[in-house]
Amino acid sequence: MILCEVIPLEPIYTETARMLKAISDPKRLRIVDMLSCGELCACNILEAFQVTQPTLSHDMKVLVEAGIVQDRREGKNIFYSLNDARLAELSGVLNRMFTSKPDCICNLGCSSGCG
């Protein structure tokens, strides 16, 4: 049985690309780096950038929708933190893609032309 027929890889590629696209923007990547130190209020994140609140809100929405960042509301404030489980998942997928292995897609002999 060929592995590529058992495990559909396309959804993994699509989701990984979505997460990578979210952090491909230098500002959003900097926000992720800032959040690696712990939870921050949106107001604190806004102070670090020369952008308007709506621009920051858009960037945060992209990060939250990609599952990289979590948000929580406390009164009028929104606090953001990294979604560690999701980032570990992304790291694992990338590590697996960047490493040669016996069940690597290039060794499968798929009908799509690989192997």
PDB file of C-alpha atoms in Angstrom:
ATOM      1  CA  MET A   1       0.000   0.000   0.000  1.00  0.00           C
ATOM      2  CA  ILE A   2       1.392   3.407  -0.988  1.00  0.00           C
ATOM      3  CA  LEU A   3       1.562   5.918   1.869  1.00  0.00           C
ATOM      4  CA  CYS A   4       0.545   8.914  -0.222  1.00  0.00           C
ATOM      5  CA  GLU A   5      -2.765   7.190  -0.965  1.00  0.00           C
ATOM      6  CA  VAL A   6      -3.380   6.479   2.719  1.00  0.00           C
ATOM      7  CA  ILE A   7      -2.406   9.848   4.211  1.00  0.00           C
ATOM      8  CA  PRO A   8      -3.821  12.802   2.234  1.00  0.00           C
ATOM      9  CA  LEU A   9      -0.989  15.322   2.273  1.00  0.00           C
ATOM     10  CA  GLU A  10      -2.723  18.187   0.483  1.00  0.00           C
ATOM     11  CA  PRO A  11      -4.659  19.387   3.588  1.00  0.00           C
ATOM     12  CA  ILE A  12      -1.383  19.416   5.545  1.00  0.00           C
ATOM     13  CA  TYR A  13       0.309  21.467   2.826  1.00  0.00           C
ATOM     14  CA  THR A  14      -2.641  23.869   2.625  1.00  0.00           C
ATOM     15  CA  GLU A  15      -2.770  24.473   6.376  1.00  0.00           C
ATOM     16  CA  THR A  16       0.999  24.809   6.668  1.00  0.00           C
ATOM     17  CA  ALA A  17       1.035  27.334   3.825  1.00  0.00           C
ATOM     18  CA  ARG A  18      -1.741  29.319   5.530  1.00  0.00           C
ATOM     19  CA  MET A  19       0.238  29.500   8.759  1.00  0.00           C
ATOM     20  CA  LEU A  20       3.449  30.424   6.938  1.00  0.00           C
ATOM     21  CA  LYS A  21       1.626  33.119   4.984  1.00  0.00           C
ATOM     22  CA  ALA A  22       0.392  34.613   8.261  1.00  0.00           C
ATOM     23  CA  ILE A  23       3.928  34.977   9.586  1.00  0.00           C
ATOM     24  CA  SER A  24       5.525  35.913   6.257  1.00  0.00           C
ATOM     25  CA  ASP A  25       4.892  39.590   6.971  1.00  0.00           C
ATOM     26  CA  PRO A  26       7.840  41.125   8.912  1.00  0.00           C
ATOM     27  CA  LYS A  27       5.513  43.001  11.284  1.00  0.00           C
ATOM     28  CA  ARG A  28       3.512  39.894  12.130  1.00  0.00           C
ATOM     29  CA  LEU A  29       6.714  37.925  12.594  1.00  0.00           C
ATOM     30  CA  ARG A  30       7.910  40.605  15.029  1.00  0.00           C
ATOM     31  CA  ILE A  31       4.594  40.351  16.900  1.00  0.00           C
ATOM     32  CA  VAL A  32       5.082  36.582  17.235  1.00  0.00           C
ATOM     33  CA  ASP A  33       8.597  37.237  18.538  1.00  0.00           C
ATOM     34  CA  MET A  34       7.223  39.739  21.078  1.00  0.00           C
ATOM     35  CA  LEU A  35       4.607  37.237  22.240  1.00  0.00           C
ATOM     36  CA  SER A  36       7.293  34.609  22.800  1.00  0.00           C
ATOM     37  CA  CYS A  37       8.012  36.497  26.037  1.00  0.00           C
ATOM     38  CA  GLY A  38       4.419  36.041  27.211  1.00  0.00           C
ATOM     39  CA  GLU A  39       0.934  37.438  26.905  1.00  0.00           C
ATOM     40  CA  LEU A  40       0.588  41.076  25.874  1.00  0.00           C
ATOM     41  CA  CYS A  41      -2.251  43.554  25.754  1.00  0.00           C
ATOM     42  CA  ALA A  42      -3.074  44.900  22.286  1.00  0.00           C
ATOM     43  CA  CYS A  43      -2.208  48.374  23.578  1.00  0.00           C
ATOM     44  CA  ASN A  44       1.339  47.223  24.400  1.00  0.00           C
ATOM     45  CA  ILE A  45       1.761  45.691  20.964  1.00  0.00           C
ATOM     46  CA  LEU A  46       0.427  48.849  19.327  1.00  0.00           C
ATOM     47  CA  GLU A  47       3.024  50.964  21.156  1.00  0.00           C
ATOM     48  CA  ALA A  48       5.827  48.989  19.477  1.00  0.00           C
ATOM     49  CA  PHE A  49       4.682  49.880  15.945  1.00  0.00           C
ATOM     50  CA  GLN A  50       4.036  53.024  13.928  1.00  0.00           C
ATOM     51  CA  VAL A  51       0.614  51.789  12.756  1.00  0.00           C
ATOM     52  CA  THR A  52      -3.006  52.591  13.427  1.00  0.00           C
ATOM     53  CA  GLN A  53      -5.202  50.454  15.652  1.00  0.00           C
ATOM     54  CA  PRO A  54      -7.218  49.118  12.669  1.00  0.00           C
ATOM     55  CA  THR A  55      -3.982  48.024  10.956  1.00  0.00           C
ATOM     56  CA  LEU A  56      -2.847  46.187  14.080  1.00  0.00           C
ATOM     57  CA  SER A  57      -6.304  44.628  14.443  1.00  0.00           C
ATOM     58  CA  HIS A  58      -6.039  43.261  10.911  1.00  0.00           C
ATOM     59  CA  ASP A  59      -2.609  41.755  11.601  1.00  0.00           C
ATOM     60  CA  MET A  60      -3.815  40.192  14.834  1.00  0.00           C
ATOM     61  CA  LYS A  61      -6.889  38.780  13.077  1.00  0.00           C
ATOM     62  CA  VAL A  62      -4.628  37.097  10.498  1.00  0.00           C
ATOM     63  CA  LEU A  63      -2.490  35.555  13.256  1.00  0.00           C
ATOM     64  CA  VAL A  64      -5.513  34.418  15.271  1.00  0.00           C
ATOM     65  CA  GLU A  65      -7.287  32.924  12.239  1.00  0.00           C
ATOM     66  CA  ALA A  66      -4.119  31.013  11.348  1.00  0.00           C
ATOM     67  CA  GLY A  67      -4.143  29.588  14.876  1.00  0.00           C
ATOM     68  CA  ILE A  68      -0.714  30.991  15.713  1.00  0.00           C
ATOM     69  CA  VAL A  69      -2.019  33.463  18.296  1.00  0.00           C
ATOM     70  CA  GLN A  70      -4.831  33.196  20.835  1.00  0.00           C
ATOM     71  CA  ASP A  71      -6.833  36.144  22.080  1.00  0.00           C
ATOM     72  CA  ARG A  72      -8.864  36.777  25.173  1.00  0.00           C
ATOM     73  CA  ARG A  73     -10.949  39.726  26.216  1.00  0.00           C
ATOM     74  CA  GLU A  74     -10.763  41.276  29.644  1.00  0.00           C
ATOM     75  CA  GLY A  75     -13.082  44.251  29.900  1.00  0.00           C
ATOM     76  CA  LYS A  76     -12.151  46.644  27.094  1.00  0.00           C
ATOM     77  CA  ASN A  77      -8.709  45.093  26.617  1.00  0.00           C
ATOM     78  CA  ILE A  78      -7.721  42.263  24.346  1.00  0.00           C
ATOM     79  CA  PHE A  79      -4.760  40.136  25.345  1.00  0.00           C
ATOM     80  CA  TYR A  80      -2.780  38.013  22.938  1.00  0.00           C
ATOM     81  CA  SER A  81      -0.547  35.009  23.490  1.00  0.00           C
ATOM     82  CA  LEU A  82       1.091  32.390  21.330  1.00  0.00           C
ATOM     83  CA  ASN A  83      -0.748  29.149  20.689  1.00  0.00           C
ATOM     84  CA  ASP A  84       2.144  26.916  21.743  1.00  0.00           C
ATOM     85  CA  ALA A  85       0.455  23.691  20.663  1.00  0.00           C
ATOM     86  CA  ARG A  86      -0.208  25.040  17.176  1.00  0.00           C
ATOM     87  CA  LEU A  87       3.340  26.353  16.823  1.00  0.00           C
ATOM     88  CA  ALA A  88       4.739  22.998  17.950  1.00  0.00           C
ATOM     89  CA  GLU A  89       2.582  21.355  15.293  1.00  0.00           C
ATOM     90  CA  LEU A  90       3.928  23.753  12.642  1.00  0.00           C
ATOM     91  CA  SER A  91       7.481  23.137  13.763  1.00  0.00           C
ATOM     92  CA  GLY A  92       6.953  19.388  13.604  1.00  0.00           C
ATOM     93  CA  VAL A  93       5.472  19.510  10.112  1.00  0.00           C
ATOM     94  CA  LEU A  94       8.310  21.704   8.836  1.00  0.00           C
ATOM     95  CA  ASN A  95      10.932  19.537  10.485  1.00  0.00           C
ATOM     96  CA  ARG A  96       9.402  16.464   8.857  1.00  0.00           C
ATOM     97  CA  MET A  97       9.271  18.158   5.440  1.00  0.00           C
ATOM     98  CA  PHE A  98      12.862  19.363   5.656  1.00  0.00           C
ATOM     99  CA  THR A  99      14.252  15.970   6.687  1.00  0.00           C
ATOM    100  CA  SER A 100      14.909  12.967   4.491  1.00  0.00           C
ATOM    101  CA  LYS A 101      13.070   9.874   5.721  1.00  0.00           C
ATOM    102  CA  PRO A 102      12.123   6.427   4.385  1.00  0.00           C
ATOM    103  CA  ASP A 103       8.501   7.435   3.796  1.00  0.00           C
ATOM    104  CA  CYS A 104       9.478  10.731   2.152  1.00  0.00           C
ATOM    105  CA  ILE A 105       7.145  11.813  -0.636  1.00  0.00           C
ATOM    106  CA  CYS A 106      10.021  11.538  -3.131  1.00  0.00           C
ATOM    107  CA  ASN A 107      10.372   7.797  -2.323  1.00  0.00           C
ATOM    108  CA  LEU A 108       6.716   6.874  -2.687  1.00  0.00           C
ATOM    109  CA  GLY A 109       6.377   6.359  -6.425  1.00  0.00           C
ATOM    110  CA  CYS A 110       3.088   8.256  -6.569  1.00  0.00           C
ATOM    111  CA  SER A 111       1.150   8.443  -9.789  1.00  0.00           C
ATOM    112  CA  SER A 112       1.436  12.253  -9.636  1.00  0.00           C
ATOM    113  CA  GLY A 113       4.992  12.044 -10.948  1.00  0.00           C
ATOM    114  CA  CYS A 114       6.992  11.904  -7.731  1.00  0.00           C
ATOM    115  CA  GLY A 115       9.458   9.138  -7.007  1.00  0.00           C
TER     116      GLY A 115
END
